[in-house]
Coordinates of C-alpha atoms in Angstrom, one line a residue:
M1 CA 152.9 -25.8 -18.8
K2 CA 154.0 -22.2 -19.5
K3 CA 155.5 -20.2 -16.7
V4 CA 154.3 -16.6 -16.3
L5 CA 155.8 -14.1 -13.9
V6 CA 153.5 -11.2 -12.9
V7 CA 155.3 -8.2 -11.5
D8 CA 153.2 -5.4 -9.9
D9 CA 153.5 -3.6 -6.6
E10 CA 149.7 -3.8 -6.1
P11 CA 148.8 -7.3 -4.6
Y12 CA 145.3 -7.0 -5.9
M13 CA 146.5 -6.5 -9.5
R14 CA 149.0 -9.4 -9.2
S15 CA 146.2 -11.7 -7.9
L16 CA 143.7 -10.5 -10.6
I17 CA 146.1 -11.3 -13.4
A18 CA 147.1 -14.6 -11.9
D19 CA 143.3 -15.5 -11.6
Y20 CA 142.7 -14.5 -15.2
L21 CA 145.6 -16.6 -16.3
N22 CA 144.3 -19.6 -14.4
E23 CA 140.8 -19.1 -15.9
I24 CA 142.2 -18.8 -19.4
G25 CA 144.5 -21.8 -19.5
S26 CA 147.0 -24.0 -17.8
F27 CA 149.8 -21.6 -16.6
Q28 CA 152.2 -21.8 -13.7
T29 CA 152.0 -18.3 -12.3
M30 CA 154.5 -16.6 -10.1
E31 CA 154.2 -13.1 -8.5
A32 CA 156.6 -10.4 -7.4
G33 CA 155.9 -7.1 -5.8
D34 CA 159.1 -5.2 -6.6
G35 CA 161.9 -5.2 -9.1
T36 CA 164.5 -6.9 -6.9
K37 CA 162.2 -9.9 -6.2
A38 CA 161.2 -10.0 -9.9
L39 CA 164.8 -10.4 -11.0
E40 CA 165.4 -13.1 -8.4
M41 CA 162.4 -15.0 -9.6
F42 CA 163.3 -14.5 -13.2
K43 CA 166.8 -16.0 -12.6
K44 CA 165.5 -18.9 -10.6
E45 CA 162.3 -19.8 -12.5
K46 CA 163.1 -18.8 -16.1
P47 CA 159.5 -17.8 -17.0
D48 CA 158.3 -17.9 -20.6
L49 CA 156.3 -14.6 -20.3
I50 CA 156.5 -11.7 -17.9
F51 CA 153.8 -9.1 -17.2
L52 CA 155.8 -6.1 -15.8
D53 CA 154.4 -3.0 -14.3
L54 CA 156.4 0.2 -15.0
L55 CA 156.0 1.8 -11.6
L56 CA 157.6 -0.4 -9.0
P57 CA 159.3 0.3 -5.7
E58 CA 163.1 0.1 -5.4
M59 CA 163.8 -0.5 -9.1
K60 CA 161.5 0.8 -11.9
G61 CA 160.0 -1.7 -14.4
Y62 CA 162.0 -0.1 -17.2
E63 CA 165.2 -1.0 -15.3
V64 CA 164.0 -4.5 -14.6
M65 CA 163.2 -5.1 -18.2
Q66 CA 166.6 -3.9 -19.3
K67 CA 168.3 -6.4 -16.9
I68 CA 166.1 -9.2 -18.1
E69 CA 166.8 -8.4 -21.7
E70 CA 170.6 -8.5 -21.0
E71 CA 170.2 -12.0 -19.7
D72 CA 167.6 -13.5 -22.0
Q73 CA 166.3 -11.8 -25.1
D74 CA 164.0 -14.7 -25.8
V75 CA 161.6 -14.1 -22.9
D76 CA 158.5 -12.2 -23.8
V77 CA 157.9 -9.1 -21.7
I78 CA 154.6 -7.3 -21.7
I79 CA 154.5 -4.0 -19.9
I80 CA 151.4 -3.3 -17.9
T81 CA 150.7 0.3 -16.9
A82 CA 148.1 2.9 -16.2
V83 CA 150.3 5.5 -17.8
G84 CA 149.3 5.7 -21.5
Q85 CA 151.8 8.1 -22.9
K86 CA 152.8 7.1 -26.3
Q87 CA 156.5 8.1 -25.9
I88 CA 156.8 5.9 -22.8
M89 CA 155.4 2.9 -24.6
K90 CA 157.6 3.6 -27.6
D91 CA 160.7 3.8 -25.3
C92 CA 159.7 0.5 -23.7
I93 CA 159.3 -1.3 -27.0
E94 CA 162.7 0.0 -28.2
A95 CA 164.3 -1.1 -24.9
G96 CA 163.1 -4.7 -25.4
A97 CA 159.5 -5.0 -24.3
D98 CA 157.4 -7.1 -26.7
D99 CA 154.1 -5.4 -26.0
Y100 CA 152.1 -3.4 -23.5
M101 CA 148.7 -3.3 -21.9
L102 CA 147.0 -0.3 -20.4
K103 CA 145.3 -0.8 -17.0
P104 CA 142.6 -1.4 -16.3
F105 CA 142.0 -4.5 -18.6
N106 CA 139.8 -7.5 -18.4
K107 CA 140.2 -11.2 -18.9
E108 CA 139.2 -11.0 -22.5
D109 CA 141.8 -8.3 -23.2
L110 CA 144.4 -10.5 -21.5
E111 CA 143.3 -13.6 -23.5
L112 CA 143.7 -11.7 -26.8
K113 CA 147.1 -10.5 -25.8
L114 CA 148.2 -14.0 -24.8
K115 CA 147.4 -15.5 -28.2
D116 CA 150.4 -13.6 -29.6
Y117 CA 152.8 -15.0 -27.1
I118 CA 151.8 -18.4 -25.9

């Protein structure tokens, strides 16, 4: 069973993504609401895939992603954001993100994205 960490400061968004993942397939989902908790869970659980919001309290998603990449370059990180600026997405990909998804998205969008990584 693949482990997926969902990191977003909005509980509704975390829950929605986790529900979509459970409808799509057999995933062990974990949730974190801030960057500090995300890094703790990453180190403890070693997820296969991370959905990471850019705008988080305490530590921004970009910083979280850099710390994750320093520890494990094999983990797939997909940025989720409502900010669709191309330069921000380009910077994230160059810093180690594997892909990105713009909010809002639906279950079908998520399923298509997962095919590339799971």
